[in-house]
mmCIF file of C-alpha atoms in Angstrom:
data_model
loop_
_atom_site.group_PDB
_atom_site.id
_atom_site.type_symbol
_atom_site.label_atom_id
_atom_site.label_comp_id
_atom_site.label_asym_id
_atom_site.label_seq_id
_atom_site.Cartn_x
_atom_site.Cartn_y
_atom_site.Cartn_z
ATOM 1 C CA UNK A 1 -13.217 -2.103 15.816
ATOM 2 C CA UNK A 2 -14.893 0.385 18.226
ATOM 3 C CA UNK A 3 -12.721 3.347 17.006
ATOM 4 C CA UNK A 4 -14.521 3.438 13.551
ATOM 5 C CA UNK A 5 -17.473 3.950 14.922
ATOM 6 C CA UNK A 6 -16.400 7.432 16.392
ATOM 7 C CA UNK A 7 -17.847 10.635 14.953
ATOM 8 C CA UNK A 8 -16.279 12.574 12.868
ATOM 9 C CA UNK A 9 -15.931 15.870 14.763
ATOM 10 C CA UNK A 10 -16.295 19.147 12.607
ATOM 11 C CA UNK A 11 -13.582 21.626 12.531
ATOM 12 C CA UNK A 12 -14.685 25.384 11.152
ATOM 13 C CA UNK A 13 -11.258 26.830 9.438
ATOM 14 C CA UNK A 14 -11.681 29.383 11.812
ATOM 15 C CA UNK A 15 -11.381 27.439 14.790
ATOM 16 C CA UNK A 16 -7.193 27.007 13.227
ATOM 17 C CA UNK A 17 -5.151 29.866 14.730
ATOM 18 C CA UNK A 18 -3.367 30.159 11.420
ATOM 19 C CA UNK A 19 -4.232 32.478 8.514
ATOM 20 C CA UNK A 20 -6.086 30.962 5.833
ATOM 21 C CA UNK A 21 -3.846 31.013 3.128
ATOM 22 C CA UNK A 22 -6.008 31.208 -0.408
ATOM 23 C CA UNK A 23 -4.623 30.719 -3.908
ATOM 24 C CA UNK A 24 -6.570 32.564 -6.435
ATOM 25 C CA UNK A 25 -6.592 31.295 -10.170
ATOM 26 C CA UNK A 26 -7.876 34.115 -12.193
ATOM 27 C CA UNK A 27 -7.152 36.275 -14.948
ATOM 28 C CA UNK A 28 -10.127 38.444 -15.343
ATOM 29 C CA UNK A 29 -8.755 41.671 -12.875
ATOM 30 C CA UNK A 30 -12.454 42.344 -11.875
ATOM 31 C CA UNK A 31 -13.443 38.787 -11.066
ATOM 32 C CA UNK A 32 -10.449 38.702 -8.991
ATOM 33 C CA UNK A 33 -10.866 41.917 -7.193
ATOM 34 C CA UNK A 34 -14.692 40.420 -6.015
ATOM 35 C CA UNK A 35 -13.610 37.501 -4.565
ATOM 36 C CA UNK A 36 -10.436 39.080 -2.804
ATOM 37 C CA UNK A 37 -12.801 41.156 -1.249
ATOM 38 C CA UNK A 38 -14.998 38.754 0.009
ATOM 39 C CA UNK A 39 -12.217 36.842 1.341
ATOM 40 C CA UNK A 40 -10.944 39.730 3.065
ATOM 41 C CA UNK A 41 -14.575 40.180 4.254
ATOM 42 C CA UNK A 42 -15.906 37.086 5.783
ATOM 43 C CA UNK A 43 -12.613 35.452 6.953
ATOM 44 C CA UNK A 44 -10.544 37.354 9.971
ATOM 45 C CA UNK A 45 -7.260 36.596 8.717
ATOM 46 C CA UNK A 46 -6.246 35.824 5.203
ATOM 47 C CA UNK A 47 -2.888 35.564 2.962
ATOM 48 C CA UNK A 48 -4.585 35.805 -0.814
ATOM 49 C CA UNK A 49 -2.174 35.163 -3.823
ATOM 50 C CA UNK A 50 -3.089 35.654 -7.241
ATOM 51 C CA UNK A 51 -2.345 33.412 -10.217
ATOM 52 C CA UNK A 52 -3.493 33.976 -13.885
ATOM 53 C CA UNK A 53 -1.757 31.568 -15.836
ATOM 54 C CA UNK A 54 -1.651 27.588 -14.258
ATOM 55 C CA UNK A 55 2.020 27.022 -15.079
ATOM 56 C CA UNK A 56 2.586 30.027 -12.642
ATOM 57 C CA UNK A 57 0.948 28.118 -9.895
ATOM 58 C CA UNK A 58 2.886 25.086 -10.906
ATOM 59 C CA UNK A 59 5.805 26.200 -10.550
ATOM 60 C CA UNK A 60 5.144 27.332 -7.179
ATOM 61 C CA UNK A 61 3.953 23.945 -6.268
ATOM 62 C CA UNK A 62 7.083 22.550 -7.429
ATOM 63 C CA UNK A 63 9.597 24.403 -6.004
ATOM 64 C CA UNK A 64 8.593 25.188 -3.034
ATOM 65 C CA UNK A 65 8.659 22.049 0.002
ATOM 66 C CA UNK A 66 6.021 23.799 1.938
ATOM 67 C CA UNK A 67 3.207 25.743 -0.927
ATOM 68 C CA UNK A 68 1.385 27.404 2.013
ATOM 69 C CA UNK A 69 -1.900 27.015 -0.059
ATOM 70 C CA UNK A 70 -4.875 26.046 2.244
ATOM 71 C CA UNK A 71 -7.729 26.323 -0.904
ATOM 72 C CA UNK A 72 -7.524 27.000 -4.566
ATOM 73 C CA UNK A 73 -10.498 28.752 -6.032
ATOM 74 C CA UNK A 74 -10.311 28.092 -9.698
ATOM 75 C CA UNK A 75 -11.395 30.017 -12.339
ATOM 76 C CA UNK A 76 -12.076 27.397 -15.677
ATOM 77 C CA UNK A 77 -10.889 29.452 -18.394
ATOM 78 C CA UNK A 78 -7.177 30.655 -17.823
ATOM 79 C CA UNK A 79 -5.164 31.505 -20.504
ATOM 80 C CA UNK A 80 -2.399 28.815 -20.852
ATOM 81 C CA UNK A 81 -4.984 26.324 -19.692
ATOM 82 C CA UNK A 82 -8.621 25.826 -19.249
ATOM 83 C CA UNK A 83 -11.659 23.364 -19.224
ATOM 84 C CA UNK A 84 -11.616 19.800 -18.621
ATOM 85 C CA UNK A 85 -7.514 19.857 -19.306
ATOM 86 C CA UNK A 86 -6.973 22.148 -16.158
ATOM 87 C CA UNK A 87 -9.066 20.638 -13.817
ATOM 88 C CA UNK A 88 -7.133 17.176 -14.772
ATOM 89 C CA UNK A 89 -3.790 19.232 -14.460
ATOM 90 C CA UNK A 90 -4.666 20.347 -11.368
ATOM 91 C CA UNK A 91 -5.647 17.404 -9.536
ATOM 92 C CA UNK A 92 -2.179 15.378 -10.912
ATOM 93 C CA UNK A 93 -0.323 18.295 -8.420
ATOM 94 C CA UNK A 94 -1.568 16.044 -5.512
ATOM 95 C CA UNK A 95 -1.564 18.838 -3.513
ATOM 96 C CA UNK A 96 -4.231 17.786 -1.247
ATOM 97 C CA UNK A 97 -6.041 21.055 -0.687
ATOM 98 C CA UNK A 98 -9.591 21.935 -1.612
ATOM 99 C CA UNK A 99 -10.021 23.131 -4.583
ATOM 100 C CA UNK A 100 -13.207 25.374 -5.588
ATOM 101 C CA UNK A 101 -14.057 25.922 -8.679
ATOM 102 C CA UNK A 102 -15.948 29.240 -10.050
ATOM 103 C CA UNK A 103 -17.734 29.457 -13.022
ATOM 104 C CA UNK A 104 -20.204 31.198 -15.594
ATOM 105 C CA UNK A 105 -23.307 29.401 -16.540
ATOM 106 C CA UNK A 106 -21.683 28.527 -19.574
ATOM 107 C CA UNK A 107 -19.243 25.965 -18.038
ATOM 108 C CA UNK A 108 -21.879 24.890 -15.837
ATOM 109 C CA UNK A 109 -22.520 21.354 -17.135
ATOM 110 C CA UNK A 110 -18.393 20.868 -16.838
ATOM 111 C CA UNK A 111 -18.477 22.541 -13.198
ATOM 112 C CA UNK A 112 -20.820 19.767 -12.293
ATOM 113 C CA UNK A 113 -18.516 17.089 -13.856
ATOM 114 C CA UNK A 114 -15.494 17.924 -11.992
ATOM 115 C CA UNK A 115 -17.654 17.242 -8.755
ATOM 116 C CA UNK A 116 -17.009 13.721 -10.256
ATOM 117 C CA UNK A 117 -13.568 14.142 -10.483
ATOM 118 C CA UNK A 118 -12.332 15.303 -7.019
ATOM 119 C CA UNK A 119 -13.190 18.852 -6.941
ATOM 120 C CA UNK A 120 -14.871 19.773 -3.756
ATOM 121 C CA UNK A 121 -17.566 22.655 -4.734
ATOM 122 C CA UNK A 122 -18.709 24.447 -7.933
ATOM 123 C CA UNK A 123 -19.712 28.261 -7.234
ATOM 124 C CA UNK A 124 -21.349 30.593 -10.389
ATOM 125 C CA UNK A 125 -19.458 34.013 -10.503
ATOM 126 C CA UNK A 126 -22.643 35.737 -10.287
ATOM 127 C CA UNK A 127 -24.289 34.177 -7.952
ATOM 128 C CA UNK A 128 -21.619 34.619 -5.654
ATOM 129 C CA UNK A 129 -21.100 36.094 -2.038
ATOM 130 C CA UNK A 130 -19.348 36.615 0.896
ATOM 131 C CA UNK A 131 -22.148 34.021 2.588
ATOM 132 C CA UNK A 132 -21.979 31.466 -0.253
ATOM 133 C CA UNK A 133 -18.386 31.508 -0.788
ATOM 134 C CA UNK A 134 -17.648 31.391 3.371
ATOM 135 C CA UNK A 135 -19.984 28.117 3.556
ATOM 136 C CA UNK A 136 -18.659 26.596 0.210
ATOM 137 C CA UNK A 137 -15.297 27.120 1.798
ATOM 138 C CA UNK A 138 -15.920 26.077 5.199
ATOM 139 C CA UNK A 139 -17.874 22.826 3.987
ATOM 140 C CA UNK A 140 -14.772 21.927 1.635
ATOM 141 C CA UNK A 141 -12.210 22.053 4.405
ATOM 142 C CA UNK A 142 -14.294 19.509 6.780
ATOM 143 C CA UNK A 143 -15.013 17.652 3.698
ATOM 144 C CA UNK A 144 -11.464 17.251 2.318
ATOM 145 C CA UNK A 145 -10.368 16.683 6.094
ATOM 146 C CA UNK A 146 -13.155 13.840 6.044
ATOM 147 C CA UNK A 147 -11.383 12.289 2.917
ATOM 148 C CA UNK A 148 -7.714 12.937 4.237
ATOM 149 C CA UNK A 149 -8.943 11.212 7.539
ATOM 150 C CA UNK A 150 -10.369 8.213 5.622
ATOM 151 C CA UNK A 151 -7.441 7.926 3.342
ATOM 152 C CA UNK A 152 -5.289 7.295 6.028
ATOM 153 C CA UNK A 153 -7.300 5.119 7.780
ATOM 154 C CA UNK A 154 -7.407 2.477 4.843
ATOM 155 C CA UNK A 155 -3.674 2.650 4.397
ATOM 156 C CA UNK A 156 -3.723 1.808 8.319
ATOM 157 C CA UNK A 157 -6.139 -0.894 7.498
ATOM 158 C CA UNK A 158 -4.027 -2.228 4.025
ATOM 159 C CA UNK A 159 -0.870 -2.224 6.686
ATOM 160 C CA UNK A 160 -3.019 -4.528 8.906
ATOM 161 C CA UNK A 161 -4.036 -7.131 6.145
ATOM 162 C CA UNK A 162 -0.947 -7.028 5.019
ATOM 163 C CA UNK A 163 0.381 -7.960 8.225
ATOM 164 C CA UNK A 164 -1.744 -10.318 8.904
ATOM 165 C CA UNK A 165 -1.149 -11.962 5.728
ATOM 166 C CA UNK A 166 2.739 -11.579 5.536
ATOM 167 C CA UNK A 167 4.010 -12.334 9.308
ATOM 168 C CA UNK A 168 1.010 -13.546 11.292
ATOM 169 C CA UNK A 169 0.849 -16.271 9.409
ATOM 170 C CA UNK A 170 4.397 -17.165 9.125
ATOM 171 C CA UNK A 171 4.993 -18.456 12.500
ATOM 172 C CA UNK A 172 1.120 -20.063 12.067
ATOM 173 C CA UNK A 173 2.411 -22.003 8.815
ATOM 174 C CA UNK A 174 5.829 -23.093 11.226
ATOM 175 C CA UNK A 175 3.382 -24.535 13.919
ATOM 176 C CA UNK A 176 1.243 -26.335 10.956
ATOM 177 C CA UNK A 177 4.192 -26.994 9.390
ATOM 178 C CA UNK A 178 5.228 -28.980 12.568
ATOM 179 C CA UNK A 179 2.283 -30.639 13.186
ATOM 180 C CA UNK A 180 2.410 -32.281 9.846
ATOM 181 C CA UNK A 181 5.536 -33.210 10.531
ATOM 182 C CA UNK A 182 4.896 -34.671 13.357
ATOM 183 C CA UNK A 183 1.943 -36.548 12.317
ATOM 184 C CA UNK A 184 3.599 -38.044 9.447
ATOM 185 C CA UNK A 185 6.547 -39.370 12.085
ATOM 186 C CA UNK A 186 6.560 -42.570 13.828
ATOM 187 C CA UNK A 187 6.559 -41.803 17.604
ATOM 188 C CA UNK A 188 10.145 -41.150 18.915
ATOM 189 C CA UNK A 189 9.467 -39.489 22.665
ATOM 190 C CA UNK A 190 13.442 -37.508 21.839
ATOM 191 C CA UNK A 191 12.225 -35.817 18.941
ATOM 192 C CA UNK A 192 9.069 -35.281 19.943
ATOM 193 C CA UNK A 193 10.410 -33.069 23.052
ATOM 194 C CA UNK A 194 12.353 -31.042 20.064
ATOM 195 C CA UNK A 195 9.306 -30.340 18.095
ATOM 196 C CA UNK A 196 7.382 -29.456 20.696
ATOM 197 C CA UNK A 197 9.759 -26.621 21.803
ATOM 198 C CA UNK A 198 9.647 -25.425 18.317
ATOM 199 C CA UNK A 199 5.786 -24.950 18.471
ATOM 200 C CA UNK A 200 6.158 -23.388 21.989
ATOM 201 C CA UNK A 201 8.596 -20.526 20.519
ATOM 202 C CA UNK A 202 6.219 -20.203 17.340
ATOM 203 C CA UNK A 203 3.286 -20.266 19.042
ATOM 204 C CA UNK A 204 4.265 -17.287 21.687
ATOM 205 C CA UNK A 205 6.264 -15.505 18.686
ATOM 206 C CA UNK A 206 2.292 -15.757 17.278
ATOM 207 C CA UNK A 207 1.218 -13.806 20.163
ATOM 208 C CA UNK A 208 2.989 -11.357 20.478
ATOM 209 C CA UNK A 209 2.421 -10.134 16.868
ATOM 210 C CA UNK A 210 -1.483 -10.639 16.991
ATOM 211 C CA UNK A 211 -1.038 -8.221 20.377
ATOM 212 C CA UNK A 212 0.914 -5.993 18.402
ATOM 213 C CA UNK A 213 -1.501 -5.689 15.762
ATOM 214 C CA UNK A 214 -4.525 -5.439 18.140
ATOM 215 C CA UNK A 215 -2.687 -1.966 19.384
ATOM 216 C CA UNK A 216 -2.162 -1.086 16.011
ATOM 217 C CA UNK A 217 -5.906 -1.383 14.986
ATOM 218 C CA UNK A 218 -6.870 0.691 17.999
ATOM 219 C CA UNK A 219 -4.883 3.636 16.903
ATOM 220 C CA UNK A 220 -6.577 3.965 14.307
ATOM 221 C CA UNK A 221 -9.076 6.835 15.300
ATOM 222 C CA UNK A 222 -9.461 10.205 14.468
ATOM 223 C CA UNK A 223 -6.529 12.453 13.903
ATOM 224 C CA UNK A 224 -7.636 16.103 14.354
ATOM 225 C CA UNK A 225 -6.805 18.594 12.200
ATOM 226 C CA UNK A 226 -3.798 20.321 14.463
ATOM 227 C CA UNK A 227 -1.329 21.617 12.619
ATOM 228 C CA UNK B 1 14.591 -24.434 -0.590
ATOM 229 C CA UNK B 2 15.309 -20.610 -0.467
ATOM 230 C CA UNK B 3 13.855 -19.457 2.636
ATOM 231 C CA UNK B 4 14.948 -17.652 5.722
ATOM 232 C CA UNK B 5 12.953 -19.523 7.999
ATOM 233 C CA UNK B 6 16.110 -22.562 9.482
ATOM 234 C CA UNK B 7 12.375 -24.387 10.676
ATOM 235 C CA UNK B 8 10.580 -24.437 7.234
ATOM 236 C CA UNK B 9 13.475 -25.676 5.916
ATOM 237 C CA UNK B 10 14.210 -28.588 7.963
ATOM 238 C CA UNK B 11 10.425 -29.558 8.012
ATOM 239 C CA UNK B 12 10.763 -30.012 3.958
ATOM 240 C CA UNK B 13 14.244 -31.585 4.187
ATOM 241 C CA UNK B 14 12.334 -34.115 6.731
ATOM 242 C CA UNK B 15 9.423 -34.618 4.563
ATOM 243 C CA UNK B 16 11.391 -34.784 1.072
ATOM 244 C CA UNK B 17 13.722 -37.606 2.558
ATOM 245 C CA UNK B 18 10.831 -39.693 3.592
ATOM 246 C CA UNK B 19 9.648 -39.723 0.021
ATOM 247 C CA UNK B 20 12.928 -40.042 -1.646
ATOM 248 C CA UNK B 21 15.942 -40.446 0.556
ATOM 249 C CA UNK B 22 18.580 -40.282 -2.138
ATOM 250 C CA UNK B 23 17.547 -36.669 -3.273
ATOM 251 C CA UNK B 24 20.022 -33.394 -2.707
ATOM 252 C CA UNK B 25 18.359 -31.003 -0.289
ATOM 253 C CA UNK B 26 20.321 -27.508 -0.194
ATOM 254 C CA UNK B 27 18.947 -24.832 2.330
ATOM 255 C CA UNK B 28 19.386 -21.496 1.228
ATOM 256 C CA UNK B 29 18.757 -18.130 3.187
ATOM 257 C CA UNK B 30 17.728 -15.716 1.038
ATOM 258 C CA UNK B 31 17.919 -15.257 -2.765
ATOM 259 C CA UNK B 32 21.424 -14.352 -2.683
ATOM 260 C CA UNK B 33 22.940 -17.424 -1.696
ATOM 261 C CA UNK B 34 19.895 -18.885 -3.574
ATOM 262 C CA UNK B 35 21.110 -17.779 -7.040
ATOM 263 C CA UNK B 36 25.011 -18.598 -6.142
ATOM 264 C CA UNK B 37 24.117 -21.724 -5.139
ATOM 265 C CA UNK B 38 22.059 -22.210 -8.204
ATOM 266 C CA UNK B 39 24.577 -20.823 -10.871
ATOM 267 C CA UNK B 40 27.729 -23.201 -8.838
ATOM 268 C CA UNK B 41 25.617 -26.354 -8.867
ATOM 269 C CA UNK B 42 23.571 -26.955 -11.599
ATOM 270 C CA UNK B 43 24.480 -28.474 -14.367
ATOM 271 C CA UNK B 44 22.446 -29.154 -17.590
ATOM 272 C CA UNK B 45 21.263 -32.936 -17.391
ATOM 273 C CA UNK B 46 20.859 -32.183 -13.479
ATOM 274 C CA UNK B 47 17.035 -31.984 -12.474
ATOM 275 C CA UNK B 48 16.138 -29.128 -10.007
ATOM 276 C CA UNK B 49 13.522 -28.128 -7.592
ATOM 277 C CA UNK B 50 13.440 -24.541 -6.325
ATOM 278 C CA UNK B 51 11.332 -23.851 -3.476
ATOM 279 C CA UNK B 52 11.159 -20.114 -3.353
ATOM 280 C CA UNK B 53 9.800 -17.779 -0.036
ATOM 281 C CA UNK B 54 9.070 -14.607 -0.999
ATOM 282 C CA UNK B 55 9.725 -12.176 1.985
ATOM 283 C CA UNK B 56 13.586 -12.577 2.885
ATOM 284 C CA UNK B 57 16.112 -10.335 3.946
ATOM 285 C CA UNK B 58 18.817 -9.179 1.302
ATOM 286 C CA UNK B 59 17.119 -10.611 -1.751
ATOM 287 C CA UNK B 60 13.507 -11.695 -1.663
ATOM 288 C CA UNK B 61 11.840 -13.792 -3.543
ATOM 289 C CA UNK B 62 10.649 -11.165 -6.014
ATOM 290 C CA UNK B 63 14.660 -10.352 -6.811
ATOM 291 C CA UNK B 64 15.497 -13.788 -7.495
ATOM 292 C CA UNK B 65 12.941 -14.605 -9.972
ATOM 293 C CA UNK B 66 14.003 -11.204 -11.599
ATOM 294 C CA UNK B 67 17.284 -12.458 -11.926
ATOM 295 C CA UNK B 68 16.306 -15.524 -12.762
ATOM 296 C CA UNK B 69 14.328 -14.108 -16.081
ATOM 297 C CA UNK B 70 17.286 -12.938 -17.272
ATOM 298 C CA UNK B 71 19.592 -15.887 -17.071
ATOM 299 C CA UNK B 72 19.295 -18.905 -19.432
ATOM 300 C CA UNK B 73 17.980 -21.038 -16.366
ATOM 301 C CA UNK B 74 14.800 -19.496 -17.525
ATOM 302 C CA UNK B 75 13.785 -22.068 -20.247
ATOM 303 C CA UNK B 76 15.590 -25.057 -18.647
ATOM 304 C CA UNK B 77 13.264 -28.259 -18.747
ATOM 305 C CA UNK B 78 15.273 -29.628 -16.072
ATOM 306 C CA UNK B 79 14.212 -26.933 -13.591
ATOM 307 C CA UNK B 80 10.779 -26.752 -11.530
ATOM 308 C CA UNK B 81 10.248 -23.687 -9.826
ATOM 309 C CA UNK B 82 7.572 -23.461 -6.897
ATOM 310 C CA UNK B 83 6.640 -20.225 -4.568
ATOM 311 C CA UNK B 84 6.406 -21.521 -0.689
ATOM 312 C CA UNK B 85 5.177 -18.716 0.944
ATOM 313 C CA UNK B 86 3.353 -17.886 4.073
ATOM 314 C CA UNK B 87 1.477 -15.292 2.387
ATOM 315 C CA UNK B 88 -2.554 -15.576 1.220
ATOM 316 C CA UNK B 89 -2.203 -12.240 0.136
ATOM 317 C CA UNK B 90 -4.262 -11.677 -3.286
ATOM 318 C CA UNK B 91 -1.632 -9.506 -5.187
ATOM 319 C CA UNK B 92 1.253 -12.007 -4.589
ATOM 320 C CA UNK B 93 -0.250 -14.669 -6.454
ATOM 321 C CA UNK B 94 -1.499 -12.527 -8.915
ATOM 322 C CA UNK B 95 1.923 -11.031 -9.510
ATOM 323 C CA UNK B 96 3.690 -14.623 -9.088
ATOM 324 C CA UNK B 97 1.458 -15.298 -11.819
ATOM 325 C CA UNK B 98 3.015 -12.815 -14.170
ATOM 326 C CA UNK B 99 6.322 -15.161 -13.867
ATOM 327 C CA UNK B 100 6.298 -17.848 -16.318
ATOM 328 C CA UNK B 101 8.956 -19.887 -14.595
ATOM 329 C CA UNK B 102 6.340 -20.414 -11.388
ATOM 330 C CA UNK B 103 4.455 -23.490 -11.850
ATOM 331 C CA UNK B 104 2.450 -23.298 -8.708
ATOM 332 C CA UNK B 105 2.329 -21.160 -5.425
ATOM 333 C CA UNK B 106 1.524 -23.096 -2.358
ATOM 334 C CA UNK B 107 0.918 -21.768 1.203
ATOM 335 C CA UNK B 108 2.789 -22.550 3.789
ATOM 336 C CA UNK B 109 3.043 -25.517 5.401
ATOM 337 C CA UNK B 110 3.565 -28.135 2.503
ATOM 338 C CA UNK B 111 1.367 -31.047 3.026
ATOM 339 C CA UNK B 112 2.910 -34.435 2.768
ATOM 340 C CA UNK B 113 0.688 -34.567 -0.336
ATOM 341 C CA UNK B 114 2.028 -31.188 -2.159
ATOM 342 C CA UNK B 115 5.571 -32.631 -1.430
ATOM 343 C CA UNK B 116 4.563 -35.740 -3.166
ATOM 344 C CA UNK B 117 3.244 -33.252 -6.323
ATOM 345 C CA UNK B 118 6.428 -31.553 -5.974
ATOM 346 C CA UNK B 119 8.405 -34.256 -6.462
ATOM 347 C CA UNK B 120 6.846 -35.965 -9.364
ATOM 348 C CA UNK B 121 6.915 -32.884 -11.484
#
C-alpha cells in the first residue's frame, strides 16, 4: 500500500490558529506561577487553567462534551492523589491529549517509568524553562498526533481484515461451494446453465467488494491535524 | 441449516440428499426462525443437525447459541451443533470455542467429505 509509505509531516502547535489551551495540575502556588509564566512567555496565545486536586480535573473531564484541554502538565504529588496511582488515573480518562509530567529529582526514577506507561515527556521543576518546556511541548503534540494518526490507521486496517474475512469470502465460499457441487453432479446440460448463472452473480458480487476495499485501503493516508 | 445465504443452503440440501435421501433438511434465515423452528420441531428421541452461519441479519449466529445455552437443548445427546461460516477470522473460532455445544467450525464451502463427517456424528 503506497499510502503508508508517506511521511509523516510535522505540525508545530503554533502553526493551529487556535489558542493552546493548557491544563495545569499543581498545588504548590509558586510552582504554578513559573510555569504559567513561561507559558504565557513562549507561546502567543494561551488559555491556562489551574487544577490542584485530580478529582477537580475529573470532574471537568466528565461533564463537560468538549474539555478544551490541548496538554496536561502534571505535577506527581497532588493532594487527593499522587505517584504511580495518578498517573494510572489519569491515563483511564482517555482523554487523548499529551500529558507532561513535572517533577523533583526525587520522583525521578517514577517520571521515567511513566514514559513506559503513555506519558509523553518527563521535565525536572528545576531544570525547567521557557526553551525546555516550549520543545517538550511542541515534540509531545507531533508525537501524540503520530500515535493518534497510527491508531486510526490500524483500526482502518482491522476494518479491512475483517472485511476481507467476513464478506469477501462469502460470495468466494458460494462460487466454491458451487463448484463442488457441481463436480460431485452427474452432467445434466439444464442444471448446469443454473449453476453457472449462480457463479456469474457471485463471482461479479466478488468484484465489486474487492474494488470497494481497494478504495478503502487507499484512504488510508495521513489525516492532518485540522481542526 | 441457519443461514441467510438461499445458495449455501440449497448447495447442502443437494449434497445431504445425495448421502442420505430420506433425511429432513429445514432452511432457516437467520437465528430467529432458527430457534422457532428448533423449539416447534424437535422432539426428544429426534436426532438433529444444526448448521449454524454466524453473520445474519436479525439474530446472528452468536445470539442463537446464547439462547441456546440457556435452554435445555443444551445437553441434548440427540443434537449436533456445527458453525458453517465464511469467516477465517482468528477470534471467531476462538470465541466459537468458548461454546461447548459447537463440535466443530468449518469454512465455507462444505466438502462432500465434511458433509459425510457431519452426518455420521
Amino acid at each position: 500500500m503506497a499510502s503508508v509509505n508517506n511521511t509523516f509531516e510535522m505540525i508545530k502547535y503554533q502553526d493551529i490558529k487556535k489558542p493552546l489551551s493548557v491544563a495545569i495540575l499543581e498545588d504548590n502556588e509558586a510552582d504554578f506561577i513559573l510555569i504559567e509564566d513561561y507559558l504565557i512567555e513562549t507561546f502567543k496565545t494561551v488559555q491556562i487553567k489551574k487544577y490542584s486536586f485530580f478529582k477537580d480535573l475529573k470532574a471537568h473531564i466528565n461533564t463537560q462534551t468538549n474539555t478544551n484541554i490541548d496538554l496536561i502538565l502534571l505535577d506527581l504529588n497532588l493532594p487527593d492523589l499522587s505517584g504511580f496511582a495518578l498517573i494510572q488515573q489519569i491515563l483511564s480518562e482517555n482523554i487523548h491529549v499529551p500529558i507532561i509530567v513535572l517533577t523533583g529529582y526525587a520522583d525521578l526514577s517514577l517520571a521515567k517509568e511513566s514514559l513506559k506507561l503513555g506519558v509523553d515527556d518527563f521535565l525536572i521543576k528545576d531544570e525547567v524553562t521557557p526553551g525546555i518546556l516550549h520543545k517538550s511541548i511542541e515534540f509531545a503534540f507531533s508525537r501524540s498526533q503520530y500515535v493518534n494518526y497510527i491508531e486510526a490507521q490500524n483500526e482502518k486496517l482491522r476494518n479491512i481484515a475483517w472485511t476481507q474475512s467476513h464478506i469477501v469470502r462469502a460470495p468466494l465460499a458460494r462460487i466454491l461451494g458451487i463448484i463442488n457441487f457441481i463436480e460431485t453432479e452427474k452432467y445434466n446440460p439444464k442444471d448446469l446453465e443454473y449453476w453457472l448463472k449462480k457463479l456469474k452473480v457471485s463471482s461479479d458480487e466478488m468484484d465489486a467488494i474487492v474494488r470497494k476495499i481497494t478504495d478503502e485501503a487507499q484512504e488510508i493516508q495521513l489525516n492532518k491535524y485540522n481542526e | 441449516m441457519i443461514d441467510d445465504d438461499e445458495l449455501a443452503c440449497l448447495i447442502v440440501e443437494k449434497m445431504m440428499h445425495k448421502i442420505d435421501p430420506n433425511l429432513t433438511f429445514i432452511a432457516c434465515e437467520n437465528g430467529k426462525v432458527g430457534l422457532d423452528t428448533l423449539f416447534e420441531n424437535k422432539r426428544d428421541n429426534t436426532i438433529c443437525i444444526i448448521i449454524l452461519d454466524l453473520n445474519m441479519p436479525v439474530l446472528d449466529g452468536w445470539g442463537f447459541l446464547d439462547v441456546l445455552k440457556t435452554s435445555n437443548f443444551n445437553d441434548d445427546k440427540n443434537l449436533a451443533l456445527y458453525i458453517l461460516s465464511s469467516s477465517t477470522d482468528k477470534r471467531d473460532i476462538e470465541k466459537a470455542g468458548q461454546y461447548p455445544i459447537v463440535k466443530k467450525f468449518y469454512h465455507k464451502p462444505l466438502s462432500i467429505e465434511d458433509i459425510i463427517e457431519i452426518l455420521n456424528f
